[in-house]
Amino acid sequence: RHAAETTNTDLEDLYKAFTWPLYKKHGHACDAFKQMVSSPEDMFSEAIEISGEEGAATLTQELRSAIVKDIKRRLTPTPLKIRADIELTCFHYDGVLHIKDAIRAGEAMSTEECIVRIKLLAPPLYVLTTQTINRREGLELLSKAIDAVKSSIESNKGKLVVREGARAVSEKDEKLLREQMARLEGQNKDVAGDSDDDDYQDGMGDIDVENAPSALQM
């Protein structure tokens, strides 16, 4: 109805050209509408096969664009948030660098549709997340990312423990995670502020010891 109104198209003509033919082809137009999110022109072609030249004349490019816009707005699924929690440690020489390499290996499993992100929650706990409209693909992708992190860190004598495997989470879960991360970040700042050693290191700045004036060198 909205598409007909915005393009000044008679509503009954639209039904004859598009909606009713899809009902006839698919049993229910909603099933076809869902497919239009990814392949709109296929659905228009199917409708025109049934409605004929009169239907093709009604389905102008302006009307097609309005139909697709309305359907995508109403039927495009909300991406699911997928998450996994792991513990990642490496007490070997250059352990911090090995952990960073392992994180990069996990994030490298990203695809165009699903971006894998790995964030530190509180040592040694890390959180892997991605978003997708396909739940199964999202779960499989995070599982592959965990395997990539595990392979990388274990090759450098580190260890990965899965605290909670890949799973779909709600907005409430995400809100709790954000609150927890903010709380831990605040606690870490408080701890750093109480440390004389940290204050000393912060005061060192970015001095290049090797190229510093002789007066600065011991």
XYZ file of N, CA and C in Angstrom:
654
model
N 0.833 -1.206 0.000
C 0.000 0.000 0.000
C 0.873 1.264 0.000
N 1.907 1.285 0.843
C 2.770 2.467 0.917
C 3.467 2.719 -0.411
N 3.943 1.639 -1.060
C 4.609 1.789 -2.352
C 3.651 2.340 -3.395
N 2.392 1.874 -3.366
C 1.392 2.363 -4.324
C 1.110 3.844 -4.095
N 0.994 4.228 -2.833
C 0.680 5.620 -2.514
C 1.811 6.565 -2.909
N 3.046 6.164 -2.632
C 4.183 7.054 -2.909
C 4.477 7.186 -4.397
N 3.971 6.247 -5.222
C 4.215 6.310 -6.673
C 2.937 6.599 -7.465
N 1.863 6.922 -6.726
C 0.570 7.211 -7.370
C 0.106 6.073 -8.274
N 0.271 4.845 -7.778
C -0.163 3.654 -8.510
C -1.459 3.136 -7.913
N -2.379 2.724 -8.783
C -3.625 2.158 -8.291
C -3.325 0.869 -7.523
N -3.860 0.766 -6.315
C -3.544 -0.369 -5.448
C -3.985 -1.694 -6.064
N -5.145 -1.714 -6.694
C -5.620 -2.964 -7.305
C -4.731 -3.380 -8.473
N -4.254 -2.400 -9.235
C -3.332 -2.722 -10.334
C -2.051 -3.344 -9.787
N -1.591 -2.820 -8.648
C -0.381 -3.379 -8.028
C -0.620 -4.819 -7.578
N -1.778 -5.061 -6.983
C -2.099 -6.425 -6.561
C -2.118 -7.380 -7.763
N -2.740 -6.937 -8.864
C -2.841 -7.783 -10.049
C -1.473 -8.047 -10.674
N -0.624 -7.030 -10.661
C 0.675 -7.153 -11.328
C 1.714 -7.875 -10.499
N 1.584 -7.772 -9.183
C 2.687 -8.250 -8.346
C 2.262 -9.170 -7.204
N 1.361 -8.701 -6.357
C 1.040 -9.446 -5.137
C 0.306 -10.748 -5.420
N -0.763 -10.695 -6.193
C -1.543 -11.902 -6.451
C -0.756 -12.956 -7.222
N 0.046 -12.566 -8.233
C 0.865 -13.581 -8.902
C 1.845 -14.298 -7.956
N 2.385 -13.559 -6.990
C 3.307 -14.188 -6.047
C 2.571 -15.125 -5.095
N 1.349 -14.762 -4.737
C 0.520 -15.682 -3.950
C 0.321 -16.984 -4.722
N 0.029 -16.864 -6.006
C -0.232 -18.030 -6.840
C 1.017 -18.892 -6.989
N 2.172 -18.261 -7.104
C 3.430 -18.978 -7.323
C 3.970 -19.595 -6.042
N 3.887 -18.872 -4.922
C 4.541 -19.299 -3.684
C 3.583 -19.755 -2.589
N 2.292 -19.622 -2.808
C 1.345 -20.020 -1.772
C 1.048 -18.887 -0.807
N 2.046 -18.050 -0.573
C 1.864 -16.869 0.269
C 2.904 -15.835 -0.155
N 2.456 -14.608 -0.365
C 3.361 -13.565 -0.854
C 4.504 -13.283 0.114
N 4.274 -13.502 1.408
C 5.320 -13.213 2.402
C 6.570 -14.045 2.149
N 6.397 -15.297 1.690
C 7.555 -16.137 1.384
C 8.373 -15.531 0.259
N 7.692 -14.984 -0.739
C 8.396 -14.331 -1.840
C 9.034 -13.030 -1.385
N 8.323 -12.289 -0.533
C 8.871 -11.028 -0.033
C 10.198 -11.243 0.693
N 10.294 -12.334 1.451
C 11.536 -12.627 2.160
C 12.687 -12.851 1.182
N 12.379 -13.498 0.053
C 13.420 -13.738 -0.951
C 13.829 -12.451 -1.651
N 12.941 -11.468 -1.670
C 13.237 -10.209 -2.341
C 14.340 -9.422 -1.650
N 14.582 -9.716 -0.394
C 15.647 -9.018 0.322
C 16.976 -9.240 -0.386
N 17.190 -10.452 -0.913
C 18.464 -10.774 -1.566
C 18.368 -10.831 -3.092
N 17.168 -11.114 -3.645
C 17.052 -11.248 -5.102
C 15.736 -10.646 -5.605
N 15.593 -9.334 -5.549
C 14.323 -8.698 -5.924
C 13.931 -8.895 -7.381
N 14.889 -8.824 -8.296
C 14.545 -8.919 -9.715
C 13.979 -10.290 -10.069
N 14.423 -11.328 -9.367
C 13.866 -12.660 -9.621
C 12.378 -12.698 -9.295
N 11.991 -12.042 -8.212
C 10.582 -12.030 -7.814
C 9.742 -11.209 -8.791
N 10.280 -10.098 -9.291
C 9.552 -9.316 -10.279
C 9.352 -10.122 -11.564
N 10.380 -10.856 -11.959
C 10.276 -11.677 -13.172
C 9.214 -12.756 -13.017
N 9.176 -13.375 -11.828
C 8.175 -14.407 -11.579
C 6.763 -13.821 -11.642
N 6.592 -12.641 -11.081
C 5.267 -12.005 -11.097
C 4.846 -11.660 -12.518
N 5.786 -11.155 -13.315
C 5.463 -10.746 -14.685
C 5.155 -11.954 -15.559
N 5.766 -13.095 -15.274
C 5.460 -14.307 -16.024
C 3.977 -14.651 -15.927
N 3.380 -14.295 -14.783
C 1.964 -14.608 -14.557
C 1.068 -13.442 -14.954
N 1.476 -12.226 -14.611
C 0.615 -11.058 -14.882
C 0.733 -10.552 -16.312
N 1.801 -10.950 -17.029
C 1.940 -10.611 -18.444
C 2.338 -9.171 -18.716
N 2.041 -8.724 -19.942
C 2.450 -7.388 -20.385
C 1.807 -6.287 -19.533
N 0.570 -6.520 -19.139
C -0.107 -5.519 -18.313
C 0.606 -5.355 -16.971
N 1.043 -6.479 -16.394
C 1.775 -6.412 -15.143
C 3.122 -5.735 -15.317
N 3.807 -6.030 -16.427
C 5.107 -5.409 -16.699
C 4.961 -3.903 -16.843
N 3.872 -3.471 -17.450
C 3.639 -2.031 -17.626
C 3.375 -1.347 -16.291
N 2.691 -2.058 -15.392
C 2.399 -1.481 -14.070
C 3.655 -1.374 -13.225
N 4.510 -2.385 -13.328
C 5.709 -2.427 -12.483
C 6.826 -1.572 -13.082
N 6.640 -0.282 -13.013
C 7.671 0.646 -13.483
C 8.896 0.578 -12.570
N 9.993 1.142 -13.032
C 11.208 1.134 -12.223
C 11.010 1.883 -10.920
N 10.236 2.968 -10.981
C 9.952 3.744 -9.767
C 9.181 2.904 -8.758
N 8.180 2.170 -9.248
C 7.376 1.333 -8.353
C 8.202 0.177 -7.809
N 9.036 -0.413 -8.650
C 9.891 -1.514 -8.179
C 10.818 -1.051 -7.058
N 11.401 0.110 -7.249
C 12.313 0.636 -6.226
C 11.586 0.882 -4.913
N 10.353 1.401 -5.006
C 9.570 1.664 -3.797
C 9.197 0.363 -3.093
N 8.845 -0.662 -3.874
C 8.493 -1.965 -3.295
C 9.686 -2.569 -2.572
N 10.829 -2.567 -3.246
C 12.046 -3.161 -2.650
C 12.440 -2.420 -1.381
N 12.363 -1.101 -1.414
C 12.721 -0.299 -0.240
C 11.831 -0.643 0.948
N 10.520 -0.746 0.704
C 9.581 -1.062 1.787
C 9.816 -2.467 2.333
N 10.020 -3.422 1.443
C 10.197 -4.809 1.877
C 11.491 -4.966 2.670
N 12.562 -4.355 2.208
C 13.832 -4.465 2.935
C 13.738 -3.812 4.304
N 13.015 -2.714 4.367
C 12.865 -2.011 5.650
C 12.090 -2.864 6.645
N 11.104 -3.585 6.151
C 10.236 -4.361 7.042
C 10.752 -5.772 7.325
N 11.429 -6.369 6.347
C 11.745 -7.794 6.464
C 13.229 -8.118 6.647
N 14.109 -7.149 6.473
C 15.532 -7.449 6.669
C 15.754 -7.868 8.118
N 16.273 -9.077 8.335
C 16.431 -9.570 9.709
C 17.492 -8.791 10.481
N 17.274 -8.688 11.778
C 18.249 -8.035 12.654
C 19.434 -8.973 12.867
N 20.660 -8.492 12.661
C 21.823 -9.374 12.844
C 21.901 -9.929 14.267
N 22.243 -11.195 14.350
C 22.459 -11.826 15.642
C 23.859 -11.498 16.138
N 23.998 -11.378 17.430
C 25.315 -11.182 18.031
C 25.800 -12.519 18.591
N 26.963 -12.938 18.122
C 27.555 -14.211 18.532
C 28.792 -13.911 19.382
N 28.958 -14.662 20.457
C 30.048 -14.375 21.394
C 30.649 -15.661 21.945
N 31.935 -15.601 22.263
C 32.621 -16.699 22.949
C 33.607 -16.091 23.936
N 33.835 -16.769 25.073
C 34.764 -16.291 26.097
C 35.908 -17.290 26.246
N 37.124 -16.788 26.220
C 38.292 -17.656 26.347
C 39.285 -17.078 27.345
N 40.135 -17.945 27.865
C 41.296 -17.520 28.648
C 42.537 -17.763 27.798
N 43.371 -16.751 27.702
C 44.543 -16.821 26.837
C 45.782 -16.409 27.632
N 46.737 -17.324 27.747
C 47.952 -17.047 28.516
C 49.186 -17.531 27.768
N 50.296 -16.873 28.025
C 51.580 -17.310 27.486
C 52.676 -16.725 28.380
N 53.298 -17.586 29.203
C 54.325 -17.148 30.137
C 55.726 -17.363 29.587
N 55.805 -17.727 28.315
C 57.093 -17.932 27.668
C 57.687 -16.575 27.294
N 58.933 -16.588 26.857
C 59.597 -15.356 26.438
C 58.793 -14.674 25.329
N 58.600 -13.363 25.419
C 57.801 -12.587 24.471
C 56.345 -13.039 24.463
N 55.860 -13.431 25.631
C 54.492 -13.932 25.720
C 53.450 -12.938 25.246
N 53.643 -11.659 25.561
C 52.675 -10.641 25.155
C 52.581 -10.555 23.638
N 53.727 -10.622 22.978
C 53.742 -10.578 21.514
C 53.065 -11.806 20.921
N 53.283 -12.952 21.552
C 52.655 -14.183 21.054
C 51.141 -14.114 21.212
N 50.669 -13.503 22.298
C 49.225 -13.349 22.491
C 48.653 -12.419 21.429
N 49.356 -11.345 21.118
C 48.891 -10.433 20.077
C 48.823 -11.136 18.728
N 49.834 -11.968 18.445
C 49.830 -12.724 17.187
C 48.651 -13.690 17.139
N 48.351 -14.313 18.270
C 47.238 -15.258 18.331
C 45.912 -14.536 18.090
N 45.777 -13.338 18.650
C 44.559 -12.552 18.447
C 44.409 -12.181 16.972
N 45.510 -11.789 16.356
C 45.453 -11.454 14.926
C 45.050 -12.672 14.101
N 45.542 -13.841 14.493
C 45.199 -15.062 13.770
C 43.705 -15.337 13.862
N 43.126 -15.090 15.041
C 41.690 -15.289 15.203
C 40.886 -14.290 14.399
N 41.287 -13.032 14.446
C 40.552 -11.994 13.722
C 40.710 -12.146 12.214
N 41.784 -12.808 11.787
C 42.004 -13.039 10.358
C 40.985 -14.009 9.764
N 40.224 -14.686 10.613
C 39.185 -15.600 10.139
C 37.936 -14.843 9.689
N 37.944 -13.532 9.816
C 36.799 -12.716 9.414
C 36.476 -12.908 7.930
N 35.198 -12.740 7.606
C 34.762 -12.761 6.214
C 34.118 -11.410 5.901
N 33.717 -11.222 4.646
C 33.072 -9.963 4.278
C 31.764 -9.777 5.034
N 31.084 -10.902 5.307
C 29.797 -10.828 5.991
C 29.935 -10.778 7.510
N 30.973 -11.400 8.036
C 31.132 -11.506 9.496
C 32.530 -11.058 9.904
N 32.607 -10.007 10.695
C 33.890 -9.516 11.201
C 34.099 -10.071 12.603
N 35.212 -10.760 12.813
C 35.550 -11.295 14.128
C 36.361 -10.253 14.895
N 35.938 -9.966 16.106
C 36.662 -9.034 16.969
C 37.010 -9.739 18.276
N 38.223 -9.512 18.732
C 38.685 -10.123 19.982
C 39.159 -9.012 20.905
N 38.516 -8.935 22.080
C 38.838 -7.867 23.023
C 39.222 -8.441 24.377
N 40.137 -7.752 25.029
C 40.541 -8.115 26.386
C 39.465 -7.665 27.357
N 38.989 -8.588 28.181
C 38.035 -8.242 29.231
C 38.793 -7.936 30.510
N 39.564 -8.898 30.973
C 40.453 -8.733 32.121
C 41.400 -9.927 32.082
N 42.715 -9.692 32.096
C 43.661 -10.802 31.966
C 43.325 -11.952 32.912
N 43.258 -13.179 32.399
C 43.559 -13.596 31.017
C 42.309 -13.800 30.164
N 41.205 -13.139 30.493
C 39.938 -13.377 29.814
C 39.767 -12.471 28.603
N 39.453 -13.113 27.461
C 39.208 -12.392 26.215
C 37.824 -12.770 25.681
N 37.216 -11.841 24.954
C 35.888 -12.062 24.396
C 35.957 -11.978 22.873
N 35.428 -12.991 22.197
C 35.330 -12.992 20.747
C 33.889 -12.675 20.374
N 33.694 -11.791 19.413
C 32.346 -11.425 18.996
C 32.261 -11.292 17.482
N 31.059 -11.486 16.964
C 30.760 -11.198 15.568
C 29.257 -10.970 15.454
N 28.819 -10.448 14.322
C 27.399 -10.249 14.057
C 27.055 -10.837 12.698
N 25.897 -11.484 12.610
C 25.498 -12.125 11.365
C 23.994 -12.368 11.373
N 23.413 -12.488 10.173
C 21.999 -12.839 10.094
C 21.842 -14.357 10.004
N 22.960 -15.057 9.837
C 22.928 -16.520 9.751
C 23.552 -17.092 11.016
N 22.731 -17.599 11.892
C 23.200 -18.076 13.201
C 24.228 -19.194 13.064
N 23.946 -20.160 12.226
C 24.853 -21.306 12.089
C 26.219 -20.862 11.584
N 26.246 -20.004 10.570
C 27.519 -19.531 10.026
C 28.297 -18.729 11.070
N 27.578 -17.939 11.866
C 28.250 -17.156 12.900
C 28.885 -18.036 13.960
N 28.172 -19.074 14.389
C 28.714 -19.998 15.387
C 29.929 -20.738 14.844
N 29.831 -21.177 13.592
C 30.955 -21.892 12.979
C 32.172 -20.992 12.824
N 31.928 -19.733 12.451
C 33.043 -18.801 12.257
C 33.779 -18.539 13.564
N 33.054 -18.298 14.663
C 33.733 -18.058 15.940
C 34.472 -19.302 16.411
N 33.918 -20.476 16.137
C 34.603 -21.722 16.505
C 35.917 -21.841 15.735
N 35.896 -21.475 14.452
C 37.124 -21.495 13.649
C 38.123 -20.459 14.165
N 37.617 -19.305 14.591
C 38.504 -18.270 15.131
C 39.174 -18.754 16.412
N 38.415 -19.443 17.258
C 38.991 -19.991 18.489
C 40.090 -21.002 18.141
N 39.830 -21.857 17.158
C 40.831 -22.848 16.737
C 42.095 -22.160 16.225
N 41.923 -21.051 15.491
C 43.078 -20.322 14.962
C 43.894 -19.704 16.095
N 43.219 -19.126 17.078
C 43.908 -18.553 18.240
C 44.645 -19.655 19.004
N 43.976 -20.770 19.193
C 44.556 -21.895 19.933
C 45.808 -22.430 19.242
N 45.713 -22.615 17.925
C 46.854 -23.123 17.167
C 48.047 -22.172 17.258
N 47.770 -20.876 17.153
C 48.841 -19.881 17.190
C 49.515 -19.824 18.563
N 48.718 -19.753 19.622
C 49.305 -19.588 20.950
C 50.010 -20.857 21.407
N 49.461 -22.018 21.055
C 50.100 -23.270 21.461
C 51.405 -23.502 20.720
N 51.545 -22.943 19.519
C 52.803 -23.069 18.778
C 53.919 -22.277 19.450
N 53.525 -21.379 20.369
C 54.500 -20.579 21.116
C 54.445 -20.893 22.613
N 54.035 -22.121 22.928
C 54.019 -22.644 24.297
C 53.057 -21.909 25.215
N 52.026 -21.333 24.623
C 50.973 -20.696 25.408
C 49.786 -21.636 25.569
N 48.712 -21.112 26.146
C 47.556 -21.960 26.444
C 46.259 -21.202 26.227
N 45.272 -21.895 25.689
C 43.944 -21.334 25.528
C 42.931 -22.257 26.194
N 42.067 -21.673 27.005
C 40.985 -22.419 27.645
C 39.660 -21.750 27.267
N 38.728 -22.527 26.739
C 37.416 -21.992 26.374
C 36.540 -21.922 27.623
N 36.221 -20.722 28.041
C 35.345 -20.546 29.203
C 33.887 -20.780 28.820
N 33.473 -20.150 27.731
C 32.128 -20.350 27.180
C 32.241 -20.337 25.665
N 31.748 -21.408 25.039
C 31.852 -21.518 23.600
C 30.980 -20.530 22.849
N 31.074 -20.566 21.515
C 30.310 -19.656 20.672
C 28.814 -19.840 20.901
N 28.109 -18.726 21.048
C 26.677 -18.762 21.321
C 26.055 -17.423 20.932
N 24.774 -17.454 20.624
C 24.057 -16.215 20.346
C 23.725 -15.531 21.664
N 23.886 -14.222 21.708
C 23.620 -13.474 22.938
C 22.598 -12.384 22.659
N 21.914 -11.974 23.706
C 20.886 -10.946 23.594
C 21.486 -9.560 23.811
N 20.682 -8.549 23.553
C 21.120 -7.171 23.797
C 21.396 -6.956 25.283
N 20.628 -7.643 26.122
C 20.846 -7.546 27.566
C 22.224 -8.091 27.933
N 22.609 -9.227 27.325
C 23.932 -9.797 27.575
C 25.027 -8.823 27.154
N 24.819 -8.188 25.997
C 25.805 -7.240 25.499
C 25.919 -6.028 26.417
N 24.791 -5.581 26.937
C 24.813 -4.447 27.856
C 25.579 -4.796 29.117
N 25.359 -6.001 29.647
C 26.086 -6.447 30.840
C 27.579 -6.538 30.570
N 27.933 -7.006 29.355
C 29.348 -7.096 28.990
C 29.979 -5.713 28.940
N 29.297 -4.752 28.319
C 29.830 -3.389 28.244
C 30.011 -2.786 29.630
N 29.036 -3.035 30.499
C 29.139 -2.516 31.860
C 30.301 -3.155 32.607
N 30.483 -4.452 32.407
C 31.586 -5.145 33.067
C 32.930 -4.630 32.573
N 33.050 -4.431 31.255
C 34.306 -3.924 30.694
C 34.606 -2.522 31.198
N 33.575 -1.678 31.295
C 33.772 -0.318 31.800
C 34.196 -0.342 33.267
N 33.590 -1.235 34.039
C 33.934 -1.341 35.457
C 35.373 -1.809 35.644
N 35.769 -2.811 34.872
C 37.133 -3.332 34.979
C 38.161 -2.307 34.510
N 37.790 -1.547 33.466
C 38.699 -0.507 32.996
C 38.916 0.543 34.075
N 37.831 0.888 34.771
C 37.951 1.853 35.858
C 38.796 1.333 36.995
N 38.643 0.046 37.325
C 39.445 -0.562 38.381
C 40.922 -0.585 38.003
N 41.198 -0.883 36.730
C 42.595 -0.921 36.282
C 43.240 0.457 36.360
N 42.443 1.486 36.057
C 42.981 2.852 36.151
C 43.285 3.210 37.600
N 42.407 2.772 38.497
C 42.627 3.050 39.919
C 43.887 2.362 40.411
N 44.077 1.114 40.005
C 45.267 0.363 40.418
C 46.518 1.014 39.871
N 46.469 1.418 38.598
C 47.631 2.054 37.995
C 47.956 3.370 38.690
N 46.922 4.091 39.110
C 47.137 5.374 39.772
C 47.731 5.237 41.146
N 47.548 4.067 41.774
C 48.072 3.851 43.115
C 49.500 3.351 43.125
N 50.046 3.055 41.947
C 51.369 2.436 41.878
C 52.457 3.471 41.646
N 53.419 3.520 42.579
C 54.539 4.432 42.406
C 55.371 4.041 41.203
N 55.517 2.725 40.972
C 56.305 2.251 39.836
C 55.682 2.706 38.531
N 54.342 2.624 38.452
C 53.668 3.056 37.246
C 53.854 4.542 37.025
N 53.785 5.307 38.146
C 53.981 6.748 38.032
C 55.383 7.046 37.511
N 56.331 6.242 37.983
C 57.702 6.446 37.557
C 57.848 6.140 36.073
N 57.250 5.028 35.646
C 57.363 4.653 34.245
C 56.637 5.651 33.360
N 55.473 6.136 33.825
C 54.767 7.131 33.043
C 55.607 8.393 32.896
N 56.350 8.731 33.929
C 57.159 9.936 33.898
C 58.358 9.830 32.988
N 58.710 8.596 32.597
C 59.845 8.411 31.713
C 59.570 8.967 30.324
N 58.287 9.012 29.939
C 57.955 9.499 28.606
C 58.447 8.570 27.538
N 58.769 9.130 26.358
C 59.200 8.336 25.215
C 60.674 8.591 24.904
N 61.496 8.634 25.930
C 62.917 8.916 25.739
C 63.573 7.792 24.961
N 64.315 8.154 23.930
C 65.128 7.206 23.189
C 66.488 7.140 23.881
N 66.689 6.091 24.693
C 67.889 6.029 25.525
C 69.140 5.974 24.678
N 69.112 5.214 23.599
C 70.329 5.038 22.784
C 70.763 6.322 22.140
N 69.769 7.163 21.738
C 70.115 8.404 21.039
C 70.003 9.637 21.928
N 69.837 9.419 23.223
C 69.704 10.554 24.133
C 71.047 11.236 24.332
N 71.040 12.512 24.737
C 72.284 13.189 25.050
C 73.056 12.429 26.128
N 74.360 12.577 26.141
C 75.215 11.840 27.062
C 74.856 12.095 28.511
N 74.318 13.258 28.811
C 73.983 13.587 30.189
C 72.866 12.705 30.715
N 72.087 12.158 29.807
C 70.981 11.310 30.223
C 71.386 9.865 30.349
N 72.513 9.488 29.794
C 72.943 8.124 29.793
C 73.760 7.815 31.033
N 73.608 6.597 31.530
C 74.323 6.205 32.741
C 75.720 5.702 32.352
